Tab-separated table of C-alpha atoms and ligand atoms in Angstrom:
chain	number	residue	atom	x	y	z
A	1	MET	CA	35.480	11.586	-32.068
A	2	ARG	CA	36.672	9.602	-29.262
A	3	GLU	CA	33.951	9.070	-26.890
A	4	SER	CA	35.069	10.180	-23.334
A	5	VAL	CA	36.452	7.904	-20.499
A	6	LEU	CA	35.676	7.873	-16.895
A	7	LYS	CA	37.387	6.411	-14.268
A	8	LEU	CA	35.812	5.117	-10.833
A	9	ARG	CA	37.470	5.848	-7.724
A	10	SER	CA	39.669	3.301	-6.215
A	11	GLY	CA	38.728	1.846	-2.522
A	12	ARG	CA	34.960	2.086	-1.079
A	13	ASN	CA	34.059	5.230	-2.955
A	14	GLY	CA	34.030	3.841	-6.478
A	15	ILE	CA	31.907	0.486	-5.403
A	16	LEU	CA	29.154	-0.127	-7.455
A	17	ARG	CA	25.940	-2.308	-6.972
A	18	PRO	CA	25.980	-4.811	-8.891
A	19	ALA	CA	24.419	-4.413	-12.147
A	20	HIS	CA	22.892	-1.099	-10.970
A	21	PRO	CA	22.761	1.561	-13.627
A	22	TRP	CA	23.838	5.060	-11.736
A	23	ILE	CA	26.532	5.900	-11.220
A	24	TYR	CA	27.098	9.063	-8.596
A	25	LYS	CA	29.590	11.956	-8.573
A	26	GLY	CA	31.681	11.028	-5.868
A	27	GLN	CA	32.107	7.252	-7.072
A	28	LEU	CA	33.979	9.132	-10.320
A	29	LEU	CA	37.259	10.420	-10.788
A	30	ARG	CA	37.326	13.793	-12.189
A	31	PRO	CA	37.569	13.914	-16.037
A	32	GLU	CA	40.897	14.946	-17.212
A	33	LEU	CA	39.487	16.538	-20.015
A	34	PRO	CA	35.746	18.648	-19.638
A	35	ILE	CA	33.212	16.421	-20.873
A	36	LYS	CA	29.670	18.064	-22.371
A	37	GLY	CA	26.619	17.279	-20.630
A	38	GLY	CA	24.517	14.324	-22.142
A	39	SER	CA	27.736	12.786	-24.171
A	40	ILE	CA	28.067	9.005	-24.258
A	41	VAL	CA	30.904	8.214	-21.931
A	42	SER	CA	32.532	4.747	-20.953
A	43	VAL	CA	33.297	3.762	-17.149
A	44	TRP	CA	36.278	1.629	-16.581
A	45	THR	CA	37.525	0.403	-12.702
A	46	PRO	CA	40.858	1.831	-11.532
A	47	ASP	CA	42.575	-1.211	-13.004
A	48	ASN	CA	41.149	-0.484	-16.481
A	49	LYS	CA	38.720	-2.961	-16.388
A	50	PHE	CA	35.192	-2.247	-18.718
A	51	VAL	CA	32.333	-1.286	-16.538
A	52	GLY	CA	29.549	0.036	-19.220
A	53	ARG	CA	28.544	2.380	-21.262
A	54	GLY	CA	25.734	4.936	-20.713
A	55	TYR	CA	25.168	8.941	-20.948
A	56	TYR	CA	26.877	11.806	-18.963
A	57	ASN	CA	25.517	14.780	-16.954
A	58	PRO	CA	27.682	16.630	-14.745
A	59	THR	CA	24.735	18.685	-13.246
A	60	SER	CA	22.636	15.636	-12.066
A	61	ASP	CA	24.062	13.991	-8.645
A	62	ILE	CA	23.211	10.338	-10.625
A	63	THR	CA	26.260	11.794	-13.201
A	64	VAL	CA	26.288	8.812	-15.344
A	65	ARG	CA	23.417	6.333	-16.306
A	66	LEU	CA	24.265	3.298	-18.086
A	67	LEU	CA	22.891	1.304	-20.603
A	68	THR	CA	24.990	-1.698	-21.074
A	69	PHE	CA	27.526	-3.355	-19.327
A	70	LYS	CA	28.918	-4.660	-22.399
A	71	ASP	CA	31.526	-3.241	-24.376
A	72	GLU	CA	28.873	-1.984	-27.473
A	73	PRO	CA	28.109	0.945	-29.495
A	74	LEU	CA	25.233	3.106	-27.784
A	75	ASP	CA	23.895	4.619	-30.915
A	76	GLY	CA	20.024	4.898	-32.813
A	77	GLU	CA	20.301	0.794	-33.567
A	78	PHE	CA	20.557	0.119	-29.666
A	79	ILE	CA	17.507	2.039	-28.789
A	80	ASP	CA	15.831	0.652	-31.415
A	81	GLN	CA	16.906	-2.922	-30.454
A	82	LYS	CA	15.950	-2.008	-26.866
A	83	ILE	CA	12.596	-0.679	-27.536
A	84	LYS	CA	11.920	-3.682	-29.592
A	85	GLU	CA	12.548	-5.825	-26.767
A	86	ALA	CA	11.008	-3.870	-24.338
A	87	ILE	CA	7.693	-4.185	-26.565
A	88	ALA	CA	8.197	-8.190	-27.441
A	89	ARG	CA	8.071	-8.697	-23.398
A	90	ARG	CA	4.850	-7.513	-22.926
A	91	ALA	CA	3.023	-9.061	-26.073
A	92	SER	CA	0.527	-10.534	-23.566
A	93	MET	CA	-0.686	-6.488	-22.548
A	94	ALA	CA	-1.717	-6.109	-26.046
A	95	GLN	CA	-3.848	-9.114	-25.617
A	96	LYS	CA	-5.452	-7.892	-22.545
A	97	THR	CA	-5.903	-3.824	-23.200
A	98	ASN	CA	-5.249	-0.983	-25.404
A	99	ALA	CA	-3.407	1.133	-22.728
A	100	TYR	CA	0.164	0.188	-20.976
A	101	ARG	CA	3.601	1.310	-20.633
A	102	VAL	CA	5.811	-0.386	-23.258
A	103	VAL	CA	9.000	0.914	-21.800
A	104	PHE	CA	9.632	1.515	-18.150
A	105	SER	CA	13.007	3.067	-18.225
A	106	GLU	CA	15.895	1.913	-16.177
A	107	ALA	CA	13.822	-1.707	-15.827
A	108	ASP	CA	13.625	-1.984	-19.818
A	109	SER	CA	17.504	-0.907	-19.358
A	110	LEU	CA	16.764	2.511	-20.875
A	111	PRO	CA	17.304	5.282	-18.073
A	112	GLY	CA	14.781	8.187	-18.743
A	113	LEU	CA	12.765	7.010	-21.085
A	114	ILE	CA	9.020	6.258	-20.759
A	115	ILE	CA	6.526	5.161	-23.506
A	116	ASP	CA	3.087	4.503	-23.004
A	117	LEU	CA	0.680	3.245	-25.616
A	118	TYR	CA	-2.979	4.855	-25.356
A	119	GLY	CA	-4.321	3.260	-28.672
A	120	ASP	CA	-3.397	4.372	-31.669
A	121	THR	CA	-1.222	7.055	-30.113
A	122	ALA	CA	2.077	6.535	-28.441
A	123	VAL	CA	3.105	9.237	-25.263
A	124	PHE	CA	7.001	9.610	-24.561
A	125	GLN	CA	8.716	11.231	-21.683
A	126	ILE	CA	12.211	11.871	-22.036
A	127	LEU	CA	13.537	12.771	-18.343
A	128	THR	CA	17.286	13.179	-18.839
A	129	LEU	CA	19.653	15.225	-21.112
A	130	GLY	CA	21.274	12.291	-22.091
A	131	MET	CA	18.474	10.350	-23.247
A	132	GLU	CA	17.471	13.786	-25.102
A	133	ARG	CA	20.133	13.444	-27.630
A	134	PHE	CA	17.952	10.160	-28.683
A	135	THR	CA	15.058	11.603	-29.317
A	136	GLU	CA	15.002	10.933	-33.263
A	137	ALA	CA	15.783	7.044	-32.608
A	138	VAL	CA	13.104	7.243	-29.953
A	139	VAL	CA	10.486	8.006	-32.397
A	140	GLY	CA	11.846	6.373	-35.260
A	141	ALA	CA	11.533	3.116	-32.765
A	142	ILE	CA	8.079	3.693	-32.183
A	143	ARG	CA	7.272	4.189	-35.518
A	144	LYS	CA	8.867	0.956	-36.666
A	145	ASN	CA	8.003	-0.919	-33.759
A	146	THR	CA	4.112	-0.365	-32.588
A	147	ALA	CA	1.119	0.305	-34.606
A	148	ALA	CA	1.010	3.749	-33.026
A	149	ARG	CA	-0.616	5.963	-36.064
A	150	TYR	CA	0.246	9.804	-33.612
A	151	ILE	CA	3.397	10.452	-31.563
A	152	TYR	CA	3.153	12.826	-28.896
A	153	GLU	CA	6.014	13.934	-26.516
A	154	LYS	CA	5.497	14.895	-23.125
A	155	SER	CA	8.256	15.482	-21.641
A	156	ASP	CA	7.790	17.756	-18.183
A	157	GLY	CA	8.029	16.799	-14.915
A	158	PRO	CA	10.283	17.363	-11.757
A	159	PHE	CA	12.779	15.290	-13.080
A	160	ARG	CA	13.633	17.333	-16.151
A	161	ARG	CA	14.106	20.421	-13.737
A	162	GLN	CA	16.693	17.975	-12.035
A	163	GLU	CA	18.700	17.745	-15.264
A	164	ALA	CA	18.235	21.658	-16.389
A	165	LEU	CA	15.838	20.405	-19.035
A	166	LYS	CA	12.976	22.530	-20.055
A	167	VAL	CA	9.419	21.391	-20.964
A	168	VAL	CA	9.072	19.731	-24.619
A	169	LYS	CA	5.344	19.065	-25.158
A	170	SER	CA	4.795	18.166	-29.286
A	171	TRP	CA	3.684	16.071	-31.714
A	172	HIS	CA	6.161	14.248	-33.777
A	173	GLY	CA	4.453	13.778	-37.030
A	174	ASP	CA	0.408	13.786	-37.897
A	175	LYS	CA	-1.250	15.656	-34.848
A	176	GLY	CA	-3.291	13.712	-32.775
A	177	ASN	CA	-6.210	14.076	-30.534
A	178	ARG	CA	-5.520	15.525	-26.834
A	179	TYR	CA	-8.249	13.518	-25.468
A	180	ILE	CA	-8.022	9.749	-26.257
A	181	GLN	CA	-10.515	7.040	-24.927
A	182	ILE	CA	-8.745	3.600	-23.716
A	183	SER	CA	-10.339	0.279	-22.299
A	184	GLU	CA	-9.559	-1.103	-18.804
A	185	GLY	CA	-11.699	-4.175	-18.462
A	186	LYS	CA	-15.255	-3.035	-18.730
A	187	ALA	CA	-14.019	0.688	-18.216
A	188	ARG	CA	-13.814	2.938	-21.046
A	189	PHE	CA	-11.771	5.975	-19.848
A	190	SER	CA	-11.231	9.638	-22.215
A	191	ILE	CA	-7.829	10.640	-21.038
A	192	ASP	CA	-6.175	14.197	-21.173
A	193	ILE	CA	-2.741	13.589	-22.893
A	194	TYR	CA	-1.651	16.857	-22.836
A	195	GLU	CA	-2.128	18.351	-18.918
A	196	GLY	CA	-2.877	14.795	-17.259
A	197	HIS	CA	-1.010	13.591	-14.487
A	198	LYS	CA	2.175	11.360	-16.016
A	199	THR	CA	1.758	10.572	-19.768
A	200	GLY	CA	-2.478	11.016	-19.166
A	201	PHE	CA	-3.283	7.780	-16.797
A	202	TYR	CA	-1.907	5.859	-13.907
A	203	LEU	CA	-1.642	2.738	-15.674
A	204	ASP	CA	0.673	1.387	-12.782
A	205	GLN	CA	-2.766	0.985	-10.729
A	206	ARG	CA	-4.491	-1.182	-13.918
A	207	SER	CA	-4.490	-3.931	-11.860
A	208	SER	CA	-6.078	-3.129	-8.192
A	209	ARG	CA	-8.373	-1.069	-10.108
A	210	LEU	CA	-9.709	-4.120	-11.542
A	211	ALA	CA	-9.897	-6.425	-8.404
A	212	MET	CA	-12.488	-3.520	-7.308
A	213	HIS	CA	-14.653	-5.481	-9.062
A	214	THR	CA	-14.202	-8.147	-5.974
A	215	VAL	CA	-15.223	-6.067	-3.161
A	216	SER	CA	-17.791	-3.447	-4.699
A	217	LYS	CA	-21.143	-5.274	-5.322
A	218	GLY	CA	-24.060	-4.020	-2.980
A	219	LYS	CA	-21.237	-1.656	-1.592
A	220	THR	CA	-21.087	2.147	-0.724
A	221	VAL	CA	-17.799	3.232	-1.828
A	222	LEU	CA	-15.644	6.358	-1.233
A	223	ASP	CA	-12.524	6.927	-3.957
A	224	LEU	CA	-10.162	9.091	-1.963
A	225	PHE	CA	-7.694	11.244	-4.681
A	226	SER	CA	-9.514	9.697	-7.382
A	227	TYR	CA	-7.918	11.899	-9.963
A	228	ILE	CA	-9.958	11.177	-13.346
A	229	GLY	CA	-12.604	8.423	-11.410
A	230	ALA	CA	-10.748	5.731	-12.644
A	231	PHE	CA	-11.673	3.269	-9.167
A	232	ALA	CA	-15.034	5.067	-8.819
A	233	ILE	CA	-16.230	3.899	-12.230
A	234	HIS	CA	-14.955	0.377	-11.766
A	235	ALA	CA	-16.839	0.358	-8.436
A	236	ALA	CA	-19.722	1.439	-9.975
A	237	LEU	CA	-19.362	-0.897	-12.951
A	238	SER	CA	-19.375	-3.380	-10.638
A	239	SER	CA	-22.993	-3.261	-9.258
A	240	ALA	CA	-21.916	-0.286	-6.145
A	241	VAL	CA	-24.827	1.282	-4.973
A	242	GLY	CA	-23.484	4.549	-4.598
A	243	VAL	CA	-19.870	6.187	-4.915
A	244	THR	CA	-18.220	9.351	-3.585
A	245	ALA	CA	-15.085	10.406	-5.670
A	246	VAL	CA	-13.106	13.026	-4.344
A	247	ASP	CA	-10.463	14.965	-5.566
A	248	ILE	CA	-8.672	18.454	-4.891
A	249	LYS	CA	-8.680	19.597	-8.533
A	250	GLU	CA	-11.892	20.596	-10.298
A	251	ASP	CA	-10.263	19.975	-14.131
A	252	TRP	CA	-10.051	16.159	-12.955
A	253	LEU	CA	-13.610	15.684	-11.490
A	254	ALA	CA	-14.775	17.259	-14.642
A	255	LEU	CA	-12.722	14.967	-16.704
A	256	GLY	CA	-14.137	12.251	-14.173
A	257	ARG	CA	-17.754	13.477	-14.914
A	258	LYS	CA	-17.187	12.968	-18.489
A	259	ASN	CA	-15.870	9.580	-17.766
A	260	ALA	CA	-18.517	8.606	-15.624
A	261	ALA	CA	-21.101	9.772	-18.611
A	262	LEU	CA	-19.117	7.403	-20.855
A	263	ASN	CA	-19.555	4.468	-18.661
A	264	ASN	CA	-23.306	5.306	-17.950
A	265	VAL	CA	-23.159	5.364	-14.552
A	266	SER	CA	-23.583	9.371	-13.578
A	267	ASP	CA	-26.029	8.167	-11.823
A	268	ARG	CA	-24.695	6.239	-9.244
A	269	ILE	CA	-21.505	8.355	-8.582
A	270	GLU	CA	-20.801	11.761	-6.866
A	271	PHE	CA	-18.078	14.063	-7.787
A	272	VAL	CA	-16.722	15.985	-4.733
A	273	LYS	CA	-14.536	18.947	-4.964
A	274	ALA	CA	-12.387	18.520	-1.519
A	275	ASP	CA	-9.125	18.075	0.301
A	276	ALA	CA	-9.638	14.115	1.028
A	277	PHE	CA	-7.895	14.766	4.689
A	278	LYS	CA	-11.104	17.480	5.351
A	279	TYR	CA	-13.031	15.359	3.498
A	280	LEU	CA	-12.804	12.705	6.629
A	281	ASP	CA	-12.648	14.751	9.298
A	282	ALA	CA	-16.206	16.339	8.325
A	283	ALA	CA	-17.285	12.382	7.775
A	284	VAL	CA	-15.522	11.303	11.277
A	285	SER	CA	-17.319	14.045	12.712
A	286	SER	CA	-20.925	13.403	11.299
A	287	GLY	CA	-20.767	9.733	11.648
A	288	LYS	CA	-21.224	9.197	8.043
A	289	LYS	CA	-19.736	5.740	6.961
A	290	PHE	CA	-18.566	3.446	3.803
A	291	ASP	CA	-18.184	-0.222	2.976
A	292	VAL	CA	-15.405	0.289	0.813
A	293	ILE	CA	-12.735	3.317	0.623
A	294	ILE	CA	-10.097	3.764	-1.518
A	295	VAL	CA	-6.907	5.690	-0.512
A	296	ASP	CA	-4.654	6.444	-3.364
A	297	PRO	CA	-2.798	9.700	-2.537
A	298	PRO	CA	0.146	11.586	-4.631
A	299	SER	CA	3.852	10.753	-3.309
A	300	PHE	CA	3.945	12.294	0.280
A	301	LEU	CA	7.398	12.230	-0.096
A	302	LYS	CA	9.836	13.410	-2.942
A	303	THR	CA	13.159	12.323	-0.789
A	304	ARG	CA	14.270	9.788	2.166
A	305	ARG	CA	15.009	12.557	4.506
A	306	LEU	CA	11.216	13.340	4.516
A	307	LEU	CA	10.408	9.363	5.441
A	308	GLU	CA	9.012	10.519	9.205
A	309	SER	CA	6.995	13.092	8.415
A	310	ALA	CA	5.623	11.001	5.318
A	311	SER	CA	4.971	7.937	7.667
A	312	ARG	CA	2.957	10.336	10.047
A	313	GLY	CA	0.836	11.284	7.057
A	314	TYR	CA	0.202	8.231	5.643
A	315	LYS	CA	-0.780	7.075	9.732
A	316	GLU	CA	-3.094	9.866	10.066
A	317	LEU	CA	-4.930	9.610	6.654
A	318	ASN	CA	-5.174	5.860	6.926
A	319	CYS	CA	-6.238	6.416	10.745
A	320	LYS	CA	-8.814	8.518	9.706
A	321	ALA	CA	-10.084	6.569	6.216
A	322	MET	CA	-10.410	3.054	8.972
A	323	LYS	CA	-12.901	5.689	11.021
A	324	CYS	CA	-15.481	5.792	8.322
A	325	LEU	CA	-15.406	2.262	7.428
A	326	ASN	CA	-18.570	0.222	8.338
A	327	GLU	CA	-17.582	-2.988	10.092
A	328	ASP	CA	-16.158	-5.217	7.780
A	329	GLY	CA	-15.592	-3.008	5.184
A	330	VAL	CA	-12.495	-2.743	2.565
A	331	LEU	CA	-9.704	-0.384	2.905
A	332	ALA	CA	-8.255	-0.403	-0.317
A	333	THR	CA	-4.734	1.741	0.663
A	334	PHE	CA	-1.787	2.458	-1.708
A	335	SER	CA	1.568	4.544	-1.267
A	336	CYS	CA	3.362	5.584	-4.792
A	337	SER	CA	6.664	6.831	-3.302
A	338	HIS	CA	9.652	4.092	-3.653
A	339	ASN	CA	11.602	6.436	-0.855
A	340	MET	CA	8.418	5.210	1.512
A	341	PRO	CA	9.608	1.430	1.824
A	342	ASN	CA	6.977	-1.284	2.318
A	343	ALA	CA	8.278	-1.946	6.028
A	344	VAL	CA	7.971	1.554	6.783
A	345	PHE	CA	4.477	1.947	4.878
A	346	SER	CA	2.845	-0.910	6.424
A	347	ALA	CA	4.178	-0.423	10.120
A	348	ALA	CA	2.296	2.982	9.630
A	349	LEU	CA	-0.654	1.235	8.781
A	350	LYS	CA	-0.874	-0.603	11.668
A	351	GLU	CA	-0.132	1.831	14.252
A	352	ALA	CA	-3.251	3.715	12.177
A	353	ALA	CA	-5.567	0.376	12.782
A	354	ALA	CA	-4.460	0.748	16.567
A	355	ARG	CA	-5.421	4.191	16.843
A	356	ALA	CA	-8.328	3.829	15.327
A	357	GLY	CA	-9.477	0.825	17.374
A	358	ARG	CA	-9.688	-1.391	14.305
A	359	GLU	CA	-8.450	-4.983	13.572
A	360	LEU	CA	-6.611	-5.728	9.843
A	361	THR	CA	-6.702	-8.942	7.948
A	362	ILE	CA	-4.904	-8.541	4.622
A	363	LEU	CA	-7.351	-9.753	1.821
A	364	LYS	CA	-4.759	-8.483	-0.870
A	365	ARG	CA	-1.627	-6.901	-1.642
A	366	CYS	CA	-0.963	-4.962	-4.541
A	367	ARG	CA	2.024	-3.420	-6.752
A	368	GLN	CA	2.162	-1.818	-9.790
A	369	GLY	CA	1.148	-3.887	-13.176
A	370	GLU	CA	3.500	-6.119	-15.044
A	371	ASP	CA	4.453	-3.242	-17.277
A	372	HIS	CA	5.841	-1.631	-14.718
A	373	PRO	CA	8.274	-4.350	-14.427
A	374	ILE	CA	10.574	-4.851	-11.249
A	375	SER	CA	14.358	-5.255	-11.892
A	376	ARG	CA	15.525	-7.388	-9.064
A	377	TRP	CA	19.231	-5.240	-8.982
A	378	ILE	CA	17.615	-1.912	-9.072
A	379	PRO	CA	15.208	-1.420	-5.905
A	380	GLU	CA	14.110	1.775	-7.499
A	381	THR	CA	12.038	0.448	-10.193
A	382	GLU	CA	9.745	-0.807	-7.384
A	383	TYR	CA	7.859	1.860	-6.372
A	384	LEU	CA	3.967	1.171	-5.725
A	385	LYS	CA	2.641	-0.842	-2.995
A	386	GLY	CA	-0.614	-1.064	-1.371
A	387	TYR	CA	-3.089	-3.874	0.391
A	388	PHE	CA	-6.670	-4.483	0.472
A	389	PHE	CA	-7.794	-4.499	4.038
A	390	ARG	CA	-10.610	-5.859	5.968
A	391	VAL	CA	-11.235	-3.794	8.625
A	392	SER	CA	-13.271	-4.950	11.496
B	401	LIG	N1	-6.700	7.037	-7.875
B	401	LIG	C1	-6.051	7.755	-8.984
B	401	LIG	C2	-4.608	8.194	-9.182
B	401	LIG	C3	-4.611	9.128	-8.268
B	401	LIG	S1	-3.629	10.385	-8.340
B	401	LIG	C4	-5.907	6.419	-10.650
B	401	LIG	O1	-6.142	5.506	-9.985
B	401	LIG	O2	-6.423	6.670	-11.751
B	401	LIG	C5	-3.653	11.629	-6.831
B	401	LIG	C6	-4.785	12.527	-6.973
B	401	LIG	O3	-4.729	12.830	-6.047
B	401	LIG	C7	-4.533	13.744	-8.141
B	401	LIG	O4	-5.477	13.635	-8.817
B	401	LIG	C8	-4.546	15.183	-7.304
B	401	LIG	O5	-5.214	15.710	-7.827
B	401	LIG	C9	-5.026	14.553	-6.029
B	401	LIG	N2	-4.959	15.408	-4.583
B	401	LIG	C10	-3.762	15.902	-3.980
B	401	LIG	N3	-3.785	16.363	-2.623
B	401	LIG	C11	-5.034	15.744	-2.634
B	401	LIG	C12	-5.954	16.483	-1.218
B	401	LIG	N4	-5.164	16.571	-0.388
B	401	LIG	N5	-7.044	15.806	-1.397
B	401	LIG	C13	-7.264	15.906	-2.318
B	401	LIG	N6	-7.188	15.221	-3.326
B	401	LIG	C14	-5.615	15.371	-3.980
């Protein structure tokens, strides 16, 4: 079967960002014959120059995602090659940890595909209709190129809904374990790959969690939005004198408690079920203070339109946290939304400090770990940012 061909519009409407894989509906001429969603297409300029090859989904705003700018076939072999290259680029990770991301979607030229390795188990997510056609190739490449014994597909989340895809959660081949033990520095965590967030763990926060060792010794620590207790446990393992972990969801607190036991620090961490905003309000009213506070909320904004209200959210949350810090305390604060540019986040933090009457000194800038690479051409691949501040 001949592959479908799409043409860019002429003039400004058809101008693409250099080396960027996304093509929006408005940038393309309407195809001459209808093209089935998920098909492989090639894209051409109005004067018939080859742009790239990718997959098509007419129901998505991003109508084409390109996988290559070379005139080469997009088949199982291509997928295998790209996965192999992504794994090779992370060879040094394997020496440091048994839990890391091996494929990060667009940043590894595989839009719509995430593969995380957790010890002997690989967990992958397919987020687009176009990538779904390559499921078998993905499974084959994981088998061939990694030492994973078990392969779990956890294809869920809001992106799939946008692509009109159903949730798929299943093992490919032998059934492994729902709960997997991983290690990160001195800490060990049991993660839930069936129901946990992302593929089970926030791998992207590894370097910031490891940095807890530089600030926790002898300190009281408050871990807000603690999920399964990862920051809290690192703090406790680094001789914090008392750690409080706050999350709104009991399931995560329960797994957090299990993780505290796994690390023999149950006596030093209190897990509290609460809304972080309300917890801080109560702490401000009662005058309760901490030496270190971690603020790692879920993304406040899913779209750019909500930037202003999200910025207010960060301001409010961080202002409250600053008020609960002892003199020269440390605030580790993060934003995980690409739509919140660092400049806006940083301005919100400055305003929060002004409102709280505190001074900020940057001790450390944070970002997603190196297994979540940032493509210079694809700004959307950079999403996690944060700071360790001294708050005086
Ligand atoms: N710091 C964690 C990841 C945090 S994910 C880590 O490194 O692993 C965000 C967490 O915030 C989720 O567990 C979610 O249940 C929790 N959450 C969401 N809204 C909340 C709220 N209003 N108050 C407290 N926790 C909340």
